[in-house]
Tab-separated table of C-alpha atoms in Angstrom:
chain	number	residue	atom	x	y	z
A	19	MET	CA	8.174	8.169	11.288
A	20	PRO	CA	11.615	9.638	11.744
A	21	LYS	CA	13.854	7.649	13.963
A	22	ASN	CA	15.748	8.695	17.003
A	23	SER	CA	19.109	8.258	18.645
A	24	ARG	CA	21.321	7.381	15.710
A	25	LYS	CA	24.279	9.301	14.393
A	26	THR	CA	23.984	10.541	10.820
A	27	LYS	CA	25.221	13.290	8.612
A	28	VAL	CA	23.572	16.665	9.097
A	29	LEU	CA	21.427	17.568	6.103
A	30	GLN	CA	20.855	21.137	5.041
A	31	HIS	CA	17.626	22.519	6.458
A	32	PRO	CA	16.013	24.701	3.779
A	33	THR	CA	13.454	26.386	6.017
A	34	GLN	CA	15.408	27.143	9.161
A	35	VAL	CA	16.559	30.669	8.359
A	36	ALA	CA	13.666	33.079	7.908
A	37	THR	CA	14.629	36.734	7.638
A	38	LYS	CA	13.180	39.864	6.087
A	39	GLN	CA	15.636	39.312	3.277
A	40	ASN	CA	14.349	35.778	2.796
A	41	PRO	CA	10.557	35.648	3.149
A	42	VAL	CA	10.393	32.514	1.000
A	43	ALA	CA	11.904	30.546	3.847
A	44	VAL	CA	8.972	31.524	6.060
A	45	GLN	CA	6.446	30.549	3.449
A	46	GLU	CA	8.139	27.205	2.889
A	47	LYS	CA	8.100	26.521	6.607
A	48	LYS	CA	4.356	27.132	6.692
A	49	THR	CA	3.820	24.803	3.779
A	50	VAL	CA	5.361	21.802	5.510
A	51	THR	CA	3.280	22.385	8.653
A	52	ASN	CA	0.408	20.225	7.484
A	53	SER	CA	-2.327	19.873	10.059
A	54	TRP	CA	-6.036	20.556	10.135
A	55	LEU	CA	-5.604	21.510	13.788
A	56	GLU	CA	-3.753	24.433	15.371
A	57	VAL	CA	0.020	23.966	15.450
A	58	PRO	CA	1.690	25.502	18.496
A	59	ASP	CA	4.620	27.865	18.284
A	60	GLU	CA	7.663	25.658	18.589
A	61	ALA	CA	9.235	27.985	21.171
A	62	THR	CA	6.406	27.152	23.590
A	63	LEU	CA	6.984	23.380	23.422
A	64	PRO	CA	8.726	21.320	26.141
A	65	PRO	CA	12.506	21.010	25.651
A	66	GLN	CA	12.252	17.289	24.856
A	67	VAL	CA	9.909	18.016	21.935
A	68	GLN	CA	12.138	20.827	20.690
A	69	ALA	CA	15.105	18.429	20.862
A	70	LEU	CA	13.182	15.839	18.877
A	71	PHE	CA	12.359	18.428	16.221
A	72	GLN	CA	16.002	19.544	16.055
A	73	GLU	CA	17.158	15.965	15.661
A	74	GLN	CA	14.812	15.560	12.702
A	75	ARG	CA	16.027	18.818	11.169
A	76	ASP	CA	19.623	17.678	11.539
A	77	ARG	CA	18.784	14.341	10.031
A	78	TYR	CA	16.236	15.060	7.299
A	79	GLY	CA	16.271	18.824	6.850
A	80	PHE	CA	12.744	19.285	8.244
A	81	VAL	CA	10.340	18.130	10.937
A	82	HIS	CA	7.849	15.412	10.001
A	83	SER	CA	4.262	16.674	9.858
A	84	PHE	CA	3.096	13.929	12.213
A	85	PHE	CA	5.301	15.373	14.940
A	86	LEU	CA	4.394	18.991	14.144
A	87	GLY	CA	0.698	18.126	14.240
A	88	TYR	CA	0.904	15.968	17.351
A	89	SER	CA	2.872	18.670	19.217
A	90	LEU	CA	-0.500	20.249	20.020
A	91	ASN	CA	-0.467	17.703	22.841
A	92	PRO	CA	3.272	17.537	23.536
A	93	GLU	CA	3.079	15.290	26.610
A	94	HIS	CA	1.117	12.690	24.673
A	95	LEU	CA	3.432	13.020	21.671
A	96	LEU	CA	6.405	12.137	23.872
A	97	LEU	CA	4.651	9.174	25.491
A	98	TRP	CA	3.545	7.879	22.101
A	99	PHE	CA	7.064	8.375	20.728
A	100	ASN	CA	8.672	6.427	23.589
A	101	TYR	CA	6.446	3.482	22.740
A	102	TYR	CA	6.819	3.815	18.965
A	103	ASN	CA	10.574	4.211	19.204
A	104	ALA	CA	10.900	0.991	21.228
A	105	LEU	CA	8.733	-0.923	18.746
A	106	MET	CA	10.643	0.257	15.685
A	107	TYR	CA	14.221	0.719	16.921
A	108	GLY	CA	14.479	-0.927	20.333
A	109	LYS	CA	15.714	-4.393	21.217
A	110	GLY	CA	13.666	-7.118	19.610
A	111	GLU	CA	13.634	-10.290	17.559
A	112	LEU	CA	12.543	-8.728	14.281
A	113	SER	CA	15.189	-7.138	12.047
A	114	PRO	CA	15.069	-3.437	11.078
A	115	LYS	CA	14.108	-4.545	7.555
A	116	GLU	CA	11.234	-6.689	8.854
A	117	ARG	CA	9.927	-3.855	11.030
A	118	GLU	CA	9.921	-1.407	8.125
A	119	ILE	CA	8.265	-3.973	5.860
A	120	ILE	CA	5.450	-4.329	8.425
A	121	ALA	CA	5.213	-0.521	8.646
A	122	ILE	CA	4.831	-0.196	4.882
A	123	VAL	CA	2.287	-2.960	4.280
A	124	SER	CA	0.242	-1.893	7.311
A	125	SER	CA	0.175	1.722	6.135
A	126	ALA	CA	-0.702	0.606	2.611
A	127	ALA	CA	-3.536	-1.557	3.996
A	128	ASN	CA	-4.834	1.544	5.776
A	129	HIS	CA	-4.428	3.717	2.650
A	130	CYS	CA	-2.131	6.115	4.485
A	131	GLU	CA	-0.051	7.335	1.552
A	132	SER	CA	1.885	9.708	3.763
A	133	CYS	CA	2.913	6.899	6.138
A	134	VAL	CA	3.872	4.693	3.183
A	135	ILE	CA	6.135	7.449	1.796
A	136	THR	CA	7.764	7.868	5.209
A	137	HIS	CA	8.518	4.195	5.736
A	138	LYS	CA	9.636	3.566	2.176
A	139	ALA	CA	12.357	6.134	2.922
A	140	HIS	CA	13.295	4.338	6.143
A	141	LEU	CA	13.380	0.965	4.402
A	142	ARG	CA	15.576	2.425	1.631
A	143	GLU	CA	17.965	3.595	4.310
A	144	VAL	CA	18.036	0.135	5.944
A	145	ILE	CA	18.481	-2.002	2.824
A	146	LYS	CA	20.261	0.493	0.528
A	147	ASP	CA	17.899	-0.419	-2.317
A	148	PRO	CA	15.742	2.296	-3.932
A	149	VAL	CA	13.522	-0.125	-5.910
A	150	PHE	CA	12.241	-2.760	-3.458
A	151	PRO	CA	10.300	-0.401	-1.124
A	152	ASP	CA	8.281	1.163	-3.967
A	153	ALA	CA	7.418	-2.277	-5.347
A	154	LEU	CA	6.495	-3.617	-1.900
A	155	ALA	CA	4.149	-0.690	-1.304
A	156	ARG	CA	2.414	-1.264	-4.642
A	157	ASN	CA	1.906	-5.005	-4.161
A	158	HIS	CA	3.775	-7.323	-1.829
A	159	GLN	CA	3.098	-10.222	-4.196
A	160	GLU	CA	5.310	-8.533	-6.812
A	161	VAL	CA	8.475	-8.574	-4.736
A	162	GLU	CA	10.790	-11.321	-3.582
A	163	LEU	CA	10.230	-12.000	0.105
A	164	THR	CA	11.628	-14.700	2.377
A	165	GLN	CA	9.066	-17.135	3.785
A	166	ARG	CA	9.449	-15.383	7.118
A	167	GLU	CA	8.903	-11.936	5.584
A	168	LEU	CA	5.850	-13.178	3.687
A	169	ALA	CA	4.323	-14.630	6.863
A	170	LEU	CA	4.902	-11.311	8.654
A	171	VAL	CA	3.401	-9.328	5.764
A	172	GLU	CA	0.260	-11.465	5.602
A	173	PHE	CA	-0.214	-11.271	9.375
A	174	ALA	CA	0.267	-7.476	9.393
A	175	ILE	CA	-2.325	-7.029	6.654
A	176	LYS	CA	-4.797	-9.293	8.487
A	177	ILE	CA	-4.408	-7.351	11.727
A	178	ASN	CA	-5.057	-4.065	9.995
A	179	GLN	CA	-7.864	-5.214	7.699
A	180	ASN	CA	-9.565	-8.178	9.379
A	181	ALA	CA	-8.546	-8.230	13.033
A	182	ASN	CA	-12.077	-9.212	13.882
A	183	GLU	CA	-11.711	-12.543	12.082
A	184	LEU	CA	-8.371	-13.629	13.565
A	185	SER	CA	-8.082	-16.984	15.301
A	186	PRO	CA	-5.235	-19.119	16.677
A	187	GLU	CA	-4.974	-20.592	13.156
A	188	ASP	CA	-3.591	-17.263	11.946
A	189	LEU	CA	-0.546	-17.660	14.192
A	190	LYS	CA	0.416	-21.033	12.671
A	191	PRO	CA	2.112	-19.677	9.507
A	192	LEU	CA	4.247	-17.459	11.736
A	193	ARG	CA	5.319	-20.363	13.934
A	194	GLN	CA	5.956	-22.522	10.874
A	195	VAL	CA	8.656	-20.117	9.681
A	196	GLY	CA	10.340	-20.302	13.059
A	197	LEU	CA	9.125	-17.110	14.693
A	198	SER	CA	8.953	-17.254	18.490
A	199	ASP	CA	5.846	-16.135	20.346
A	200	ARG	CA	7.744	-13.031	21.399
A	201	ALA	CA	8.598	-12.222	17.769
A	202	ILE	CA	4.962	-12.787	16.779
A	203	LEU	CA	3.874	-10.375	19.484
A	204	GLU	CA	6.380	-7.796	18.194
A	205	ALA	CA	4.958	-8.140	14.694
A	206	GLY	CA	1.425	-7.682	15.991
A	207	GLU	CA	2.423	-4.674	18.040
A	208	ILE	CA	4.050	-2.908	15.090
A	209	ALA	CA	1.128	-3.680	12.786
A	210	ALA	CA	-1.399	-2.498	15.386
A	211	GLN	CA	0.621	0.634	16.145
A	212	PHE	CA	0.274	1.664	12.509
A	213	SER	CA	-3.446	1.196	12.820
A	214	LEU	CA	-3.180	4.009	15.379
A	215	SER	CA	-0.655	6.349	13.742
A	216	ASN	CA	-2.137	5.915	10.250
A	217	ARG	CA	-5.515	6.965	11.664
A	218	LEU	CA	-4.166	10.068	13.401
A	219	THR	CA	-2.404	11.033	10.167
A	220	LYS	CA	-5.604	10.646	8.144
A	221	ALA	CA	-7.893	12.238	10.763
A	222	PHE	CA	-5.849	15.415	11.114
A	223	GLY	CA	-4.219	15.812	7.699
A	224	TRP	CA	-0.636	15.313	8.876
A	225	LYS	CA	0.615	14.831	5.346
A	226	VAL	CA	4.352	14.319	5.074
A	227	SER	CA	6.520	16.801	3.134
A	228	SER	CA	7.217	15.674	-0.414
A	229	GLU	CA	10.908	15.931	0.511
A	230	TYR	CA	10.554	12.649	2.342
A	231	ASP	CA	10.005	10.763	-0.887
A	232	LYS	CA	13.448	11.903	-2.078
A	233	LEU	CA	15.400	10.667	0.940
A	234	TYR	CA	17.876	7.790	0.491
A	235	ARG	CA	17.185	7.300	-3.235
B	1	MET	CA	-8.374	-1.521	30.406
B	2	PRO	CA	-7.943	-1.315	34.146
B	3	LYS	CA	-6.968	2.056	35.415
B	4	ASN	CA	-4.100	3.059	37.577
B	5	SER	CA	-3.269	5.351	40.451
B	6	ARG	CA	-6.641	5.633	42.154
B	7	LYS	CA	-7.571	4.577	45.637
B	8	THR	CA	-10.377	2.042	45.922
B	9	LYS	CA	-11.600	-0.672	48.178
B	10	VAL	CA	-9.716	-3.949	47.979
B	11	LEU	CA	-11.857	-6.642	46.375
B	12	GLN	CA	-11.528	-10.281	47.267
B	13	HIS	CA	-9.217	-12.072	44.844
B	14	PRO	CA	-10.614	-15.559	44.199
B	15	THR	CA	-7.531	-16.982	42.519
B	16	GLN	CA	-4.726	-15.650	44.643
B	17	VAL	CA	-4.404	-18.481	47.128
B	18	ALA	CA	-3.573	-21.796	45.479
B	19	THR	CA	-2.749	-24.615	47.855
B	20	LYS	CA	-2.937	-28.416	47.786
B	21	GLN	CA	-6.098	-28.017	49.801
B	22	ASN	CA	-7.544	-25.677	47.182
B	23	PRO	CA	-6.704	-26.917	43.683
B	24	VAL	CA	-9.719	-25.123	42.219
B	25	ALA	CA	-7.960	-21.821	42.758
B	26	VAL	CA	-5.116	-22.983	40.510
B	27	GLN	CA	-7.501	-24.048	37.786
B	28	GLU	CA	-9.394	-20.790	37.950
B	29	LYS	CA	-6.165	-18.856	37.664
B	30	LYS	CA	-5.285	-20.738	34.486
B	31	THR	CA	-8.701	-20.054	33.021
B	32	VAL	CA	-8.369	-16.293	33.239
B	33	THR	CA	-4.954	-16.339	31.535
B	34	ASN	CA	-6.388	-15.998	28.061
B	35	SER	CA	-3.729	-15.689	25.376
B	36	TRP	CA	-2.865	-17.593	22.214
B	37	LEU	CA	0.782	-16.796	22.975
B	38	GLU	CA	3.022	-17.977	25.806
B	39	VAL	CA	2.359	-16.184	29.086
B	40	PRO	CA	5.476	-15.676	31.208
B	41	ASP	CA	5.723	-16.695	34.841
B	42	GLU	CA	4.750	-13.597	36.770
B	43	ALA	CA	7.744	-14.000	39.102
B	44	THR	CA	10.082	-13.369	36.148
B	45	LEU	CA	8.480	-10.042	35.199
B	46	PRO	CA	9.982	-6.607	35.979
B	47	PRO	CA	8.872	-5.170	39.343
B	48	GLN	CA	6.835	-2.413	37.643
B	49	VAL	CA	4.738	-5.016	35.817
B	50	GLN	CA	4.286	-7.083	38.979
B	51	ALA	CA	3.155	-3.908	40.764
B	52	LEU	CA	0.666	-3.189	37.980
B	53	PHE	CA	-0.727	-6.717	38.276
B	54	GLN	CA	-1.002	-6.403	42.046
B	55	GLU	CA	-2.822	-3.108	41.714
B	56	GLN	CA	-5.372	-4.775	39.441
B	57	ARG	CA	-5.765	-7.687	41.853
B	58	ASP	CA	-6.350	-5.266	44.703
B	59	ARG	CA	-8.840	-3.331	42.620
B	60	TYR	CA	-10.722	-5.943	40.604
B	61	GLY	CA	-9.778	-9.292	42.106
B	62	PHE	CA	-7.808	-10.433	39.023
B	63	VAL	CA	-5.407	-9.262	36.346
B	64	HIS	CA	-6.888	-8.236	32.994
B	65	SER	CA	-6.034	-10.669	30.184
B	66	PHE	CA	-4.696	-7.844	28.009
B	67	PHE	CA	-1.990	-7.200	30.586
B	68	LEU	CA	-1.281	-10.907	31.166
B	69	GLY	CA	-0.943	-11.489	27.440
B	70	TYR	CA	1.089	-8.356	26.752
B	71	SER	CA	3.498	-9.181	29.602
B	72	LEU	CA	5.308	-11.448	27.118
B	73	ASN	CA	6.982	-8.172	26.132
B	74	PRO	CA	7.002	-6.399	29.498
B	75	GLU	CA	9.051	-3.373	28.427
B	76	HIS	CA	6.615	-2.629	25.612
B	77	LEU	CA	3.629	-3.242	27.894
B	78	LEU	CA	4.899	-0.569	30.277
B	79	LEU	CA	5.579	1.938	27.484
B	80	TRP	CA	2.145	1.309	25.981
B	81	PHE	CA	0.543	1.636	29.418
B	82	ASN	CA	2.247	4.982	30.121
B	83	TYR	CA	0.718	6.328	26.919
B	84	TYR	CA	-2.690	4.700	27.434
B	85	ASN	CA	-2.887	5.825	31.046
B	86	ALA	CA	-2.233	9.458	30.064
B	87	LEU	CA	-4.902	9.319	27.340
B	88	MET	CA	-7.562	7.812	29.583
B	89	TYR	CA	-6.782	9.206	33.041
B	90	GLY	CA	-4.273	12.033	32.611
B	91	LYS	CA	-4.900	15.769	32.389
B	92	GLY	CA	-7.068	16.691	29.443
B	93	GLU	CA	-10.102	18.561	28.199
B	94	LEU	CA	-12.394	15.562	27.831
B	95	SER	CA	-14.259	14.306	30.889
B	96	PRO	CA	-13.789	10.758	32.233
B	97	LYS	CA	-17.300	9.964	30.947
B	98	GLU	CA	-16.463	11.238	27.450
B	99	ARG	CA	-13.246	9.220	27.340
B	100	GLU	CA	-15.034	6.001	28.321
B	101	ILE	CA	-17.791	6.691	25.801
B	102	ILE	CA	-15.144	6.971	23.065
B	103	ALA	CA	-13.521	3.758	24.322
B	104	ILE	CA	-16.816	1.873	24.134
B	105	VAL	CA	-18.000	3.051	20.728
B	106	SER	CA	-14.527	2.588	19.231
B	107	SER	CA	-14.287	-0.955	20.597
B	108	ALA	CA	-17.796	-1.715	19.382
B	109	ALA	CA	-16.905	-0.370	15.914
B	110	ASN	CA	-13.947	-2.772	15.919
B	111	HIS	CA	-16.092	-5.693	17.151
B	112	CYS	CA	-13.879	-6.156	20.196
B	113	GLU	CA	-16.442	-7.577	22.621
B	114	SER	CA	-13.834	-8.011	25.311
B	115	CYS	CA	-12.815	-4.345	25.127
B	116	VAL	CA	-16.464	-3.282	25.177
B	117	ILE	CA	-17.073	-5.333	28.345
B	118	THR	CA	-14.025	-3.759	29.983
B	119	HIS	CA	-14.974	-0.162	29.238
B	120	LYS	CA	-18.641	-0.620	30.050
B	121	ALA	CA	-17.425	-1.521	33.552
B	122	HIS	CA	-15.241	1.597	33.694
B	123	LEU	CA	-18.073	3.806	32.478
B	124	ARG	CA	-20.422	2.284	35.078
B	125	GLU	CA	-17.886	3.208	37.707
B	126	VAL	CA	-17.646	6.795	36.418
B	127	ILE	CA	-21.356	7.548	36.009
B	128	LYS	CA	-22.824	5.174	38.635
B	129	ASP	CA	-25.417	3.980	36.126
B	130	PRO	CA	-25.625	0.279	35.219
B	131	VAL	CA	-27.980	0.736	32.240
B	132	PHE	CA	-26.509	3.465	30.016
B	133	PRO	CA	-23.224	1.682	29.135
B	134	ASP	CA	-24.976	-1.486	27.910
B	135	ALA	CA	-27.369	0.563	25.774
B	136	LEU	CA	-24.548	2.715	24.380
B	137	ALA	CA	-22.574	-0.378	23.363
B	138	ARG	CA	-25.604	-1.820	21.563
B	139	ASN	CA	-26.461	1.329	19.625
B	140	HIS	CA	-25.431	4.884	20.431
B	141	GLN	CA	-28.556	6.167	18.701
B	142	GLU	CA	-30.659	4.515	21.407
B	143	VAL	CA	-29.228	6.519	24.284
B	144	GLU	CA	-29.506	10.120	25.345
B	145	LEU	CA	-26.290	11.936	24.536
B	146	THR	CA	-25.388	15.619	24.736
B	147	GLN	CA	-24.596	17.307	21.418
B	148	ARG	CA	-20.948	17.274	22.421
B	149	GLU	CA	-21.029	13.551	23.278
B	150	LEU	CA	-22.775	12.753	20.006
B	151	ALA	CA	-20.150	14.670	18.000
B	152	LEU	CA	-17.392	12.761	19.830
B	153	VAL	CA	-19.109	9.422	19.244
B	154	GLU	CA	-19.572	10.016	15.529
B	155	PHE	CA	-15.965	11.166	15.134
B	156	ALA	CA	-14.633	8.136	17.050
B	157	ILE	CA	-16.614	5.748	14.873
B	158	LYS	CA	-15.388	7.460	11.694
B	159	ILE	CA	-11.750	7.243	12.779
B	160	ASN	CA	-12.076	3.555	13.485
B	161	GLN	CA	-14.183	2.623	10.464
B	162	ASN	CA	-13.455	5.160	7.725
B	163	ALA	CA	-10.241	6.997	8.621
B	164	ASN	CA	-9.301	6.875	4.970
B	165	GLU	CA	-12.233	9.124	4.035
B	166	LEU	CA	-11.755	11.814	6.671
B	167	SER	CA	-11.427	15.458	5.614
B	168	PRO	CA	-11.345	18.832	7.385
B	169	GLU	CA	-15.153	18.782	7.081
B	170	ASP	CA	-15.260	15.998	9.662
B	171	LEU	CA	-13.790	18.321	12.294
B	172	LYS	CA	-16.552	20.917	11.867
B	173	PRO	CA	-19.218	19.162	13.970
B	174	LEU	CA	-16.683	18.931	16.796
B	175	ARG	CA	-15.864	22.626	16.628
B	176	GLN	CA	-19.573	23.490	16.393
B	177	VAL	CA	-20.192	21.979	19.822
B	178	GLY	CA	-17.389	24.081	21.268
B	179	LEU	CA	-14.550	21.568	21.408
B	180	SER	CA	-11.096	23.125	21.155
B	181	ASP	CA	-8.517	21.774	18.731
B	182	ARG	CA	-6.696	20.242	21.665
B	183	ALA	CA	-9.874	18.451	22.802
B	184	ILE	CA	-10.464	17.231	19.238
B	185	LEU	CA	-6.931	15.841	19.170
B	186	GLU	CA	-7.549	14.072	22.493
B	187	ALA	CA	-10.681	12.477	21.079
B	188	GLY	CA	-8.802	11.316	17.994
B	189	GLU	CA	-5.975	9.926	20.078
B	190	ILE	CA	-8.288	7.880	22.278
B	191	ALA	CA	-10.256	6.563	19.321
B	192	ALA	CA	-7.073	5.658	17.435
B	193	GLN	CA	-5.541	4.041	20.509
B	194	PHE	CA	-8.450	1.624	20.619
B	195	SER	CA	-7.790	0.787	17.006
B	196	LEU	CA	-4.448	-0.491	18.337
B	197	SER	CA	-5.479	-2.204	21.574
B	198	ASN	CA	-8.631	-3.734	20.074
B	199	ARG	CA	-6.458	-5.293	17.369
B	200	LEU	CA	-3.937	-6.756	19.823
B	201	THR	CA	-6.824	-8.191	21.833
B	202	LYS	CA	-8.352	-9.818	18.745
B	203	ALA	CA	-5.037	-10.979	17.257
B	204	PHE	CA	-3.855	-12.779	20.372
B	205	GLY	CA	-7.090	-13.860	22.052
B	206	TRP	CA	-6.715	-11.682	25.141
B	207	LYS	CA	-10.320	-12.199	26.134
B	208	VAL	CA	-11.316	-10.533	29.372
B	209	SER	CA	-12.520	-12.573	32.359
B	210	SER	CA	-16.299	-12.756	32.595
B	211	GLU	CA	-15.883	-11.269	36.078
B	212	TYR	CA	-15.337	-7.903	34.446
B	213	ASP	CA	-18.909	-7.774	33.234
B	214	LYS	CA	-20.091	-7.961	36.851
B	215	LEU	CA	-18.044	-5.012	38.147
B	216	TYR	CA	-19.849	-1.859	39.316
B	217	ARG	CA	-23.352	-3.162	38.531
């Protein structure tokens, strides 16, 4: 998901100006509004949602389909975003790289290609490496991970795929690499959050714009 | 999960008073603190979390293990709860009964026995029927559901079990029973939220007190 409250360069927004002279812009705007549900007219949305959209336009050049789709229930979108934003960008023991790694392997475990594309872009931005995120998404065993990263990856996959079989034994590898209980909870929260957002994405067709895959390469 | 902001009778809290004369109360209090992670001293928690705990004590006689366990990250607990509370008890098109039905069948699909026990109690409270929730949790095909409830149940199970295979076709049965796109989104949100909270419960052993299964019978 796009992130909030950071200063970045303003990217050109290709779909913002729609005039009679430029009908293509309108068509392009429709194309990126991927949702199998109604999408409300942006002008009718609460100011906080409009501000969130504008921040994404300034940052990426477009609004992420997850946010466009979820704006059908704008109050819930904002409450979800407050939680998500704290998990991914708020204070915590896990590094930005570790959080994005969990986001990618969780989304891959849930076969949410759109979410994988989104968080590969965010990881590229964090680590300034265009190769590692693609390789991680294909197979985490192919990439070089620290012991701590590997423990987080394996835990995130377990939570998404086999939560029903988890036991206190599954926390041991995390403690063995020095993670505190608070850090372990953070990892579980992020992994479980993607179990939610991946499902909404898949249930309602909130497929990300292909532009996302070009960011930060 | 326990609900918020409703007036109810104050139940007796069996573990609140722990004195030298009553060591059993202390032991009982420890027993209900189910978590495989550290659980912080309640006195160190932010006032909003302490107030949430007290509200549950007043209402149920104890604090739900999910909240005790999640209080290791109290800021995230509150942000999650704001979202959860809006989904389950805020304004919306789905009835309280429909929301609890989705909670139960989602939790059952995820094999989260503890979450099933919790939401059977909440559904009993809503519909004043001690039999229907148990039967629904065992097998939704055994109970009498409206066409609308059945469509919601089948959609909730799909989101939790087979989100990866969902297509626009899966929204048709929901529209056929008259649900608006906004109501369909609400259903998806609730189902997907349980994909998150069920996983945290299973990952960290936040097993509900057996007292919950006795509420509202």
